[in-house]
CSV table of C-alpha atoms in Angstrom, one decimal:
chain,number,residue,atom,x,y,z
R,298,UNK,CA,4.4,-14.5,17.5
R,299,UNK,CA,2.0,-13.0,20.1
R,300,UNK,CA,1.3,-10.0,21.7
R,301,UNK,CA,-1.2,-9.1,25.0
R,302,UNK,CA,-4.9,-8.8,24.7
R,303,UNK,CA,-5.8,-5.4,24.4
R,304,UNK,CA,-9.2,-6.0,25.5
R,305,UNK,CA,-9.0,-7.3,28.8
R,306,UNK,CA,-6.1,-5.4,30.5
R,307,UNK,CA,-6.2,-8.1,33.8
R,308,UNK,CA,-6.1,-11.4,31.7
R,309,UNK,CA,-2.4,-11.0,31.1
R,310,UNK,CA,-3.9,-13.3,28.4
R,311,UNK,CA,-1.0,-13.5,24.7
R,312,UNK,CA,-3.0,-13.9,21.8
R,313,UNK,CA,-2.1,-14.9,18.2
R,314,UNK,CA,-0.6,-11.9,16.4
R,315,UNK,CA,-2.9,-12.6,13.9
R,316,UNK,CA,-6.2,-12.4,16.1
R,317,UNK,CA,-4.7,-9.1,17.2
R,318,UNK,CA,-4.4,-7.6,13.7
R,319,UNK,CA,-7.7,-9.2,12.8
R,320,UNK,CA,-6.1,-10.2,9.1
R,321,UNK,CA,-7.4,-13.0,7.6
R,322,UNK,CA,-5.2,-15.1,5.1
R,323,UNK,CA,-7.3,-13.8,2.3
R,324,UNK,CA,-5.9,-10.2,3.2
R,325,UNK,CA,-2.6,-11.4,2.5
R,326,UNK,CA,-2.7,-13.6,-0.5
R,327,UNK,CA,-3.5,-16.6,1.5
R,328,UNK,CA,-0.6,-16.1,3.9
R,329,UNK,CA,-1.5,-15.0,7.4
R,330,UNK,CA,0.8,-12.6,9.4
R,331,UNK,CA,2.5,-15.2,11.5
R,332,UNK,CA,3.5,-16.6,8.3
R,333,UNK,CA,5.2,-12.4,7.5
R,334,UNK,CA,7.0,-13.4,10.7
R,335,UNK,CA,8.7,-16.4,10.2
R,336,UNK,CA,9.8,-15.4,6.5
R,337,UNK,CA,11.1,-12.4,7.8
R,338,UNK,CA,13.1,-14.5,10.9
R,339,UNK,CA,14.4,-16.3,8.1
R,340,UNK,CA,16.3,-13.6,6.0
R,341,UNK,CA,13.1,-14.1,3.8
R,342,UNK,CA,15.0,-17.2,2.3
R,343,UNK,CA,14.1,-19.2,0.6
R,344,UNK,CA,12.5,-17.0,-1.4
R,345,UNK,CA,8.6,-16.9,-1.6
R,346,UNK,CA,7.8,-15.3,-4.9
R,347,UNK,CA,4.2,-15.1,-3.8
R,348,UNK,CA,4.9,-13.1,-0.6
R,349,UNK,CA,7.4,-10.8,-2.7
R,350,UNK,CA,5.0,-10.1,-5.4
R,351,UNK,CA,2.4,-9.2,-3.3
R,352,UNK,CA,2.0,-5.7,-2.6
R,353,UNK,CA,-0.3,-7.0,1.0
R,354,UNK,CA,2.3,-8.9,1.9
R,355,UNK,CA,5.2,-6.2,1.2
R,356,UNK,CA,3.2,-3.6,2.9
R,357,UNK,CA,2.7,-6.2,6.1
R,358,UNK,CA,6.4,-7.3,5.5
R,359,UNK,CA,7.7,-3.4,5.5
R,360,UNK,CA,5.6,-2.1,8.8
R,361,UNK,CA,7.1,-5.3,10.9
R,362,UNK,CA,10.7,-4.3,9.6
R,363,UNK,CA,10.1,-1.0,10.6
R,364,UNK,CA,9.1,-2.1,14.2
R,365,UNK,CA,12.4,-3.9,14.5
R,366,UNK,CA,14.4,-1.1,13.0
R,367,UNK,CA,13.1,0.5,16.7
R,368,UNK,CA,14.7,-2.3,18.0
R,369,UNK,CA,11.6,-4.2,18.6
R,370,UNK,CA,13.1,-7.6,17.6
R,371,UNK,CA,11.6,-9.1,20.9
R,372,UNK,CA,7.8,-7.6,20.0
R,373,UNK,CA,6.7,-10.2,22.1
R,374,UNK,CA,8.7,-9.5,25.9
R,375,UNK,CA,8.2,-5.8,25.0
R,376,UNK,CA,4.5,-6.2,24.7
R,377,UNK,CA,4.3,-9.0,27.8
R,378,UNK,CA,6.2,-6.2,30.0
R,379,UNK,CA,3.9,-3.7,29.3
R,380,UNK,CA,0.8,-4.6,31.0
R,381,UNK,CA,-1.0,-1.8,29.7
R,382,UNK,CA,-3.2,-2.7,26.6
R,383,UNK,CA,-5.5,-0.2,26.4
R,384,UNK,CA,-3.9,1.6,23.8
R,385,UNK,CA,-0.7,0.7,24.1
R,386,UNK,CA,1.8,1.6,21.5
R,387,UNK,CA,2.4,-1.9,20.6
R,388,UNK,CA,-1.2,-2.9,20.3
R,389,UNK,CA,-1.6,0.6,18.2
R,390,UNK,CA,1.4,-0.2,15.6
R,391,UNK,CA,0.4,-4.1,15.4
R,392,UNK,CA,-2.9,-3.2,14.6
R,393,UNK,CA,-2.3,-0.3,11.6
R,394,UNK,CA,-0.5,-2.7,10.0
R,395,UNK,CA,-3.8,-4.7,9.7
R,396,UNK,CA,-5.4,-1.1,8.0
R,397,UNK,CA,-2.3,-0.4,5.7
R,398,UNK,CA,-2.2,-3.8,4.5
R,399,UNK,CA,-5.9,-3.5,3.0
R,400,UNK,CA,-6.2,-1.5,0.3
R,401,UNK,CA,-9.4,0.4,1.6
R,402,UNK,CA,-11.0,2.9,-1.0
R,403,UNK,CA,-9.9,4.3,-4.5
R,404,UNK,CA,-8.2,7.3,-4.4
R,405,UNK,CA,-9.1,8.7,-7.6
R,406,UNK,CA,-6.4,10.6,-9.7
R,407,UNK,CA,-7.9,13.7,-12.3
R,408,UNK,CA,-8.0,12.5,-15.6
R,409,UNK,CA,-9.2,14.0,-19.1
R,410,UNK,CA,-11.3,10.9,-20.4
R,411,UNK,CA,-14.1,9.3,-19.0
R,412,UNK,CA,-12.7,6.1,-20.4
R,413,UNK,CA,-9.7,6.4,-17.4
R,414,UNK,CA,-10.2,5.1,-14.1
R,415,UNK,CA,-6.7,6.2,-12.3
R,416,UNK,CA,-6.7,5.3,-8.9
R,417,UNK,CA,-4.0,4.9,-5.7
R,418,UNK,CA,-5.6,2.6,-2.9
R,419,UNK,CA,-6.0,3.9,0.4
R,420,UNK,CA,-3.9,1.6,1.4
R,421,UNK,CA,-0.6,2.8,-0.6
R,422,UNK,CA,-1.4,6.0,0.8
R,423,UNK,CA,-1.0,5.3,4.1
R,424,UNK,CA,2.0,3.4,3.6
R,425,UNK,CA,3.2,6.3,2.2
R,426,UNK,CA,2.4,8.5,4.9
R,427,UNK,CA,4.1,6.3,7.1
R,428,UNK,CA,6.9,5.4,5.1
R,429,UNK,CA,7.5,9.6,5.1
R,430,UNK,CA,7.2,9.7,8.8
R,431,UNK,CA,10.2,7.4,9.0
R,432,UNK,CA,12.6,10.2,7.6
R,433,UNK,CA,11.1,12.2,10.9
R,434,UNK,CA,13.2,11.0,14.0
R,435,UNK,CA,11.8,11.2,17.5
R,436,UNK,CA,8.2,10.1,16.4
R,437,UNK,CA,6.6,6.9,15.1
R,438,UNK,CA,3.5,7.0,13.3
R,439,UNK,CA,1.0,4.8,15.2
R,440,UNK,CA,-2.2,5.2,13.3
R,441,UNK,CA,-3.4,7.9,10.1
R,442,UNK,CA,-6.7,8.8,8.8
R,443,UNK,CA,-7.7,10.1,6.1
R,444,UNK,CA,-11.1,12.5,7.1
R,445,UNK,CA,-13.0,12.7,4.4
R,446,UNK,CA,-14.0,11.3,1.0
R,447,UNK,CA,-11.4,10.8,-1.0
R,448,UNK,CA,-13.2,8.9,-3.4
R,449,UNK,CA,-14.1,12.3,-5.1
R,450,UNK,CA,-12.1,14.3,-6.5
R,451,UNK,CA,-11.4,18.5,-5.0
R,452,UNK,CA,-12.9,17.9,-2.1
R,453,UNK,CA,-11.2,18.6,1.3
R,454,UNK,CA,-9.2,16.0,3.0
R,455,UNK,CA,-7.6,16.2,6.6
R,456,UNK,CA,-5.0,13.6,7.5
R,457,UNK,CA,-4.9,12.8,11.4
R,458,UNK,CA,-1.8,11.4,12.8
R,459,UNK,CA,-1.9,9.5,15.7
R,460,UNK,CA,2.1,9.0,16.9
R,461,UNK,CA,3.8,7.5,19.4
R,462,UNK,CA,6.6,10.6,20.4
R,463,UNK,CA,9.9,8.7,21.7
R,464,UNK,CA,11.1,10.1,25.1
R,465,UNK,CA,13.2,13.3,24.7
R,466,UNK,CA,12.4,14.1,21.4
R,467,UNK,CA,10.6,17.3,21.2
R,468,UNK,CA,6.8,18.1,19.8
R,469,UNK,CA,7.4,21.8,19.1
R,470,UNK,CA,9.9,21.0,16.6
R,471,UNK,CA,9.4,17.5,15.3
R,472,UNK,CA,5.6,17.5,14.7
R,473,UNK,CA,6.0,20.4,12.2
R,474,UNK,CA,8.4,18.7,10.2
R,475,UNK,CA,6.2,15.6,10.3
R,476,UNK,CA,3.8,17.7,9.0
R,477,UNK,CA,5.6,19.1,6.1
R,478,UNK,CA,6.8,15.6,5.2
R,479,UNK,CA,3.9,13.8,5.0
R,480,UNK,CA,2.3,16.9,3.3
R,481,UNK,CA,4.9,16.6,0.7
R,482,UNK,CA,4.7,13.1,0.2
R,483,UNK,CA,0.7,13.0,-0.3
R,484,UNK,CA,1.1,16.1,-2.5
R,485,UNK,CA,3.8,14.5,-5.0
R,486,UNK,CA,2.0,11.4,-4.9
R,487,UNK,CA,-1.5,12.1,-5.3
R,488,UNK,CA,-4.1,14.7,-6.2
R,489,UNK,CA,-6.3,14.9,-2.8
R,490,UNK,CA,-7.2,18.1,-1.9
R,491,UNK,CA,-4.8,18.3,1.5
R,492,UNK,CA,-6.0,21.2,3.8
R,493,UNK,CA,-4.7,19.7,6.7
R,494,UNK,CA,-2.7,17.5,8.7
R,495,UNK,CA,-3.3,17.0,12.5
R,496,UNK,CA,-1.0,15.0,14.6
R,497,UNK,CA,-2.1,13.4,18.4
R,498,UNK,CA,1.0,12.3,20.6
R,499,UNK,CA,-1.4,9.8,22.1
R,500,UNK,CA,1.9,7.9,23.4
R,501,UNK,CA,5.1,8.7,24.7
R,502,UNK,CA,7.6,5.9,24.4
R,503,UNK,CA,11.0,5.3,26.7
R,504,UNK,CA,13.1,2.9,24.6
R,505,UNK,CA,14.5,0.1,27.0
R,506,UNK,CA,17.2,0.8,29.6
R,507,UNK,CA,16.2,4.7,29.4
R,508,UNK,CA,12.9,4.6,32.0
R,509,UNK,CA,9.9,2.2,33.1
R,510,UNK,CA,8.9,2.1,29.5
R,511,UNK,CA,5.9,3.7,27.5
R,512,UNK,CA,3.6,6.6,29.3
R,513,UNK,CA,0.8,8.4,28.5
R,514,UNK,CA,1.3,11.9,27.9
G,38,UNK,CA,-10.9,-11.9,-29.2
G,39,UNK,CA,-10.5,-8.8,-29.8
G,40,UNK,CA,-11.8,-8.1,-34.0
G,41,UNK,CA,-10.1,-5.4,-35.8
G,42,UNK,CA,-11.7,-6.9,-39.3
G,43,UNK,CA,-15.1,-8.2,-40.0
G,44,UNK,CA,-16.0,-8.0,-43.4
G,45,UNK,CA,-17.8,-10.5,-45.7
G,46,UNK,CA,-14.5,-12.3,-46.8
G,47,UNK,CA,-13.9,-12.9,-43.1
G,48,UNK,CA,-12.7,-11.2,-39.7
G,49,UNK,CA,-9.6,-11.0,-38.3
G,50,UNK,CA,-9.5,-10.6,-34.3
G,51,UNK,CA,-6.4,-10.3,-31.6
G,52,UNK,CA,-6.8,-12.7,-28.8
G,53,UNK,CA,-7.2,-10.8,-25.8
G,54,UNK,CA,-4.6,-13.1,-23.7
G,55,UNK,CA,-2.0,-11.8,-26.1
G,56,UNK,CA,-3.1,-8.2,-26.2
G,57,UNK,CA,-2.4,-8.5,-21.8
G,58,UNK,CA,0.9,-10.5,-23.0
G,59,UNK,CA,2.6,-7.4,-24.8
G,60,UNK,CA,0.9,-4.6,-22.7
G,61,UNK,CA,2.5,-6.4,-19.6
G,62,UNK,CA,5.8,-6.2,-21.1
G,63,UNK,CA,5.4,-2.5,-22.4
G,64,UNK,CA,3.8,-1.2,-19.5
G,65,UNK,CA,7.1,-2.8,-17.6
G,66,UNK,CA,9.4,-0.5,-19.1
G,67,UNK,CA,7.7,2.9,-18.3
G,68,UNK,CA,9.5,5.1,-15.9
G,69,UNK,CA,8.5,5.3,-12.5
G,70,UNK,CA,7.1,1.1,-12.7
G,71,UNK,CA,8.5,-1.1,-10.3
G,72,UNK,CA,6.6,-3.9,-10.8
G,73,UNK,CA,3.1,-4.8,-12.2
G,74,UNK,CA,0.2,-6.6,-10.2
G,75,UNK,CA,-3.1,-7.9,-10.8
G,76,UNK,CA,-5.8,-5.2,-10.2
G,77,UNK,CA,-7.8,-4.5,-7.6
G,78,UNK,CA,-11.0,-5.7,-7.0
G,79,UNK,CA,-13.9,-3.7,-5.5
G,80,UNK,CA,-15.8,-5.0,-2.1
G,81,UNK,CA,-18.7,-3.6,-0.4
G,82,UNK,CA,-17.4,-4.0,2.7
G,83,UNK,CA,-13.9,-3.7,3.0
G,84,UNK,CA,-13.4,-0.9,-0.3
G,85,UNK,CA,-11.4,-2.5,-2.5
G,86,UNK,CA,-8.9,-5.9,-2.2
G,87,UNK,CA,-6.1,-6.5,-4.0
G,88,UNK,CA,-6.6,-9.6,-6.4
G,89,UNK,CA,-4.9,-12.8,-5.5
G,90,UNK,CA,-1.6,-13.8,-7.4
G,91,UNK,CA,-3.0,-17.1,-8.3
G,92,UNK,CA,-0.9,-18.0,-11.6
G,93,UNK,CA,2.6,-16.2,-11.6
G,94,UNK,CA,3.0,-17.3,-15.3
G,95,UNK,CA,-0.5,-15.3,-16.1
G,96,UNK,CA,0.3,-11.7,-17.3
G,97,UNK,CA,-0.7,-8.7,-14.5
G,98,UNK,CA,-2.5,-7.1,-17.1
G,99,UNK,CA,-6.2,-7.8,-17.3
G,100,UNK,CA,-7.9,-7.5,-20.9
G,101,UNK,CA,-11.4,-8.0,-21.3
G,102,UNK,CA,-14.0,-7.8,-24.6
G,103,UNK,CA,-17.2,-6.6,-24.5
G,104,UNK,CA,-18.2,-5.7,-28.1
G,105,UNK,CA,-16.7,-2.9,-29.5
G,106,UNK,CA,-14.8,-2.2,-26.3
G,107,UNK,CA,-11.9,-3.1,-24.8
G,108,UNK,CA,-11.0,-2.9,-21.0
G,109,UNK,CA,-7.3,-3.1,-19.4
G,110,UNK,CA,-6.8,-3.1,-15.5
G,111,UNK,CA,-4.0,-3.2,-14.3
G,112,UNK,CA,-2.4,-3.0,-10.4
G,113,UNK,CA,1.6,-1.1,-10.2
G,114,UNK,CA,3.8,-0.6,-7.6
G,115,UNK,CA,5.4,2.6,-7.8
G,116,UNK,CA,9.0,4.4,-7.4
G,117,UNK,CA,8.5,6.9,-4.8
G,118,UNK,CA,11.2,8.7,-7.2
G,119,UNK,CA,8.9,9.6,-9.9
G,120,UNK,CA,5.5,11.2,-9.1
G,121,UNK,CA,2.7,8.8,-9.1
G,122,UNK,CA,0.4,10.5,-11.5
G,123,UNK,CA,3.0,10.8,-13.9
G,124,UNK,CA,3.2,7.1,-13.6
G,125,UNK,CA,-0.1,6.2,-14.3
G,126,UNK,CA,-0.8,8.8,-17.0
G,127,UNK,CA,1.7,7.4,-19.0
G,128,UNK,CA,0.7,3.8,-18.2
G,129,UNK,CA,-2.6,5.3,-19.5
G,130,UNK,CA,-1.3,6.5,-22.7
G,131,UNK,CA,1.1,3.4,-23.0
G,132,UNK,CA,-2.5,0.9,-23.1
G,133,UNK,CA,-4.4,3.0,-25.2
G,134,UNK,CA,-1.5,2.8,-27.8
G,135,UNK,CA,-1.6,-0.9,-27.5
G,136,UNK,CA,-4.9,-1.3,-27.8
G,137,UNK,CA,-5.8,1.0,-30.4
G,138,UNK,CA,-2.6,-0.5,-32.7
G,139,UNK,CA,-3.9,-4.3,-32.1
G,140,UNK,CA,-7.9,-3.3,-31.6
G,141,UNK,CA,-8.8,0.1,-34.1
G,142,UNK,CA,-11.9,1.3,-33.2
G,143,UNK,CA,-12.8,-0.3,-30.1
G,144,UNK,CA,-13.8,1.6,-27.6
G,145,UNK,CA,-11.0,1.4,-24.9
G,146,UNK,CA,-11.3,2.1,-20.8
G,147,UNK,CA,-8.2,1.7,-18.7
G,148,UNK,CA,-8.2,1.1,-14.8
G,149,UNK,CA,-4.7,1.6,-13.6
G,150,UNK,CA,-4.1,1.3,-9.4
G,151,UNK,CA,-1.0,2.5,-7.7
G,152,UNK,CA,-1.2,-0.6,-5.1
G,153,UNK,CA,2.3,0.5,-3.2
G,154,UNK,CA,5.7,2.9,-3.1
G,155,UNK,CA,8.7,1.7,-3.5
G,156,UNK,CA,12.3,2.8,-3.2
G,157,UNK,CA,13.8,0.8,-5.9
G,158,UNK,CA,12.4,-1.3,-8.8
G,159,UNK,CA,11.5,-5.0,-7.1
G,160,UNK,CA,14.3,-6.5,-8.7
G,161,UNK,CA,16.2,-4.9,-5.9
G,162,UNK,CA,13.8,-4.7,-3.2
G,163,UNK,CA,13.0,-8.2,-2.8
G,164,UNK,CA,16.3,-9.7,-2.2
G,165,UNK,CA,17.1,-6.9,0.5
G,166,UNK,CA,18.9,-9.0,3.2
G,167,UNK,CA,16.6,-7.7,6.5
């Protein structure tokens, strides 16, 4: 699997998947993301009980299905039709998978005793956050940030969504319910202190057959 | 080993392998657990990494002695059903009770991660035809 360079918009240049999400095998319990890619061609049979114990892995493994659920089966052709890497969609998606795979920082949840180090990784967060978007239709969360230091506890965090907005869906309605979802989601699920959630349409996407593909806004 | 006894007739102690034995498998049945992992491991550069499933037969659970202390990590995916910090609270409470029981008197720190949401408990998710 391959998509287009991203860093040199004229080479027309396909490089490895993995180059483009910058994972090494280490991030993913020794498997790389090409490897994701075939076990996912193949039904993920037989099974790997490495790759389905691995919460890396199942993170990687959940953002690529939810690029085919967007019918995105042929990543590849969409990405080689789209000569327009800097920032393209594709490019953006492929390489947040890379940053929700990792687990990133400790979110720490309050606890009574000193002796209890409760934590959610970044990581799971994010996942979350993205897994919450999904229930959203007419965006696609392309990148999120959490701004700010969650490492402490009480103080101030703003989330900034970056999403790709697919053609005729409509930001005056659909970003506030983002918004609320994702706000819901990091409430239930951990104890940052959320003041805010920002969202950036930095993409606007025309699924195949419907216009000359993704434009910038 | 974990001792529990020392006096001059002799000691008694709980191996520490079997103390992450039966908090794996009690720590499995707490609501809201869809699966256990190893922990995480702190970087300097990257935050934290999730540890490497290197021996599937190896309980999740980490148990280590120092002294009078005992300290469990442990890594959990969670059900997106059940609220996270409710998960982990009683994954808190569920290795102190462990380790107090088997090791009275130690001092005991617990480390428990959320490493991922799920919908359904793994049993379920992995064999989810694509």
């Amino acid at each position: 699997m391959a998509v287009m360079d991203d860093d040199d918009p004229g080479s027309g240049a396909v490089l490895p998947t993995a180059t483009v999400l910058a994972l090494e095998p280490a991030d993913l319990d020794g498997y790389s993301i090409d490897d994701l890619v075939d076990y996912l061609d193949a039904g993920c049979r037989p099974a790997n009980p490495t790759i389905d114990s691995s919460p890396t892995c199942q993170i990687a493994l959940n953002a690529l299905r939810r690029l085919r659920a967007l019918g995105m089966t042929l990543l590849e052709d969409e990405a080689a039709a789209e000569p327009t890497p800097e920032g393209s969609w594709v490019g953006a998606l492929m390489a947040s998978i890379s940053t929700d795979a990792r687990a990133g920082r400790s979110i720490p949840f309050r606890t009574a005793s000193e002796d209890s180090a409760l934590s959610v990784t970044e990581g799971a967060v994010r996942a979350l956050i993205r897994d919450a978007g999904d229930a959203v239709p007419g965006l696609l969360i392309t990148r999120s940030i959490l701004d700010g230091d969650v490492t402490a506890i009480g103080v101030p965090i703003r989330i900034r969504l970056e999403v790709t907005l697919i053609w005729d869906a409509r930001v005056v309605t659909q970003a506030p319910l983002l918004r609320a979802t994702v706000e819901r989601a990091v409430r239930r699920h951990t104890d940052l202190d959320l003041v805010a959630v920002d969202i950036v349409v930095t993409d606007v996407h025309r699924p195949s057959g419907r216009g000359n593909g993704t434009a910038r806004p | 080993m974990s001792d529990i006894d020392r006096t001059e007739h002799g000691t008694a102690a709980v191996d520490v392998d079997a103390l992450a034995t039966v908090l794996s498998e009690r720590m499995r049945g707490v609501d809201g657990v869809a699966s256990l992992h190893a922990p995480i491991i702190p970087t300097p550069v990257l935050g934290s990494v999730l540890a490497a499933t290197t021996d599937r037969a190896a309980p999740p659970v980490r148990v280590s002695r120092t002294d009078r202390s005992v300290r469990i990590a442990v890594g959990v995916s969670v059900l997106r059903s059940v609220p996270a910090r409710t998960v982990v609270a009683a994954l808190d409470t569920e290795a102190r009770d462990a380790a107090f029981a088997l090791a009275p008197g130690a001092v005991v720190r617990v480390a428990v991660t959320v490493v991922r949401f799920v919908d359904r408990s793994d049993d379920d998710v992995l064999r989810t035809t694509v």
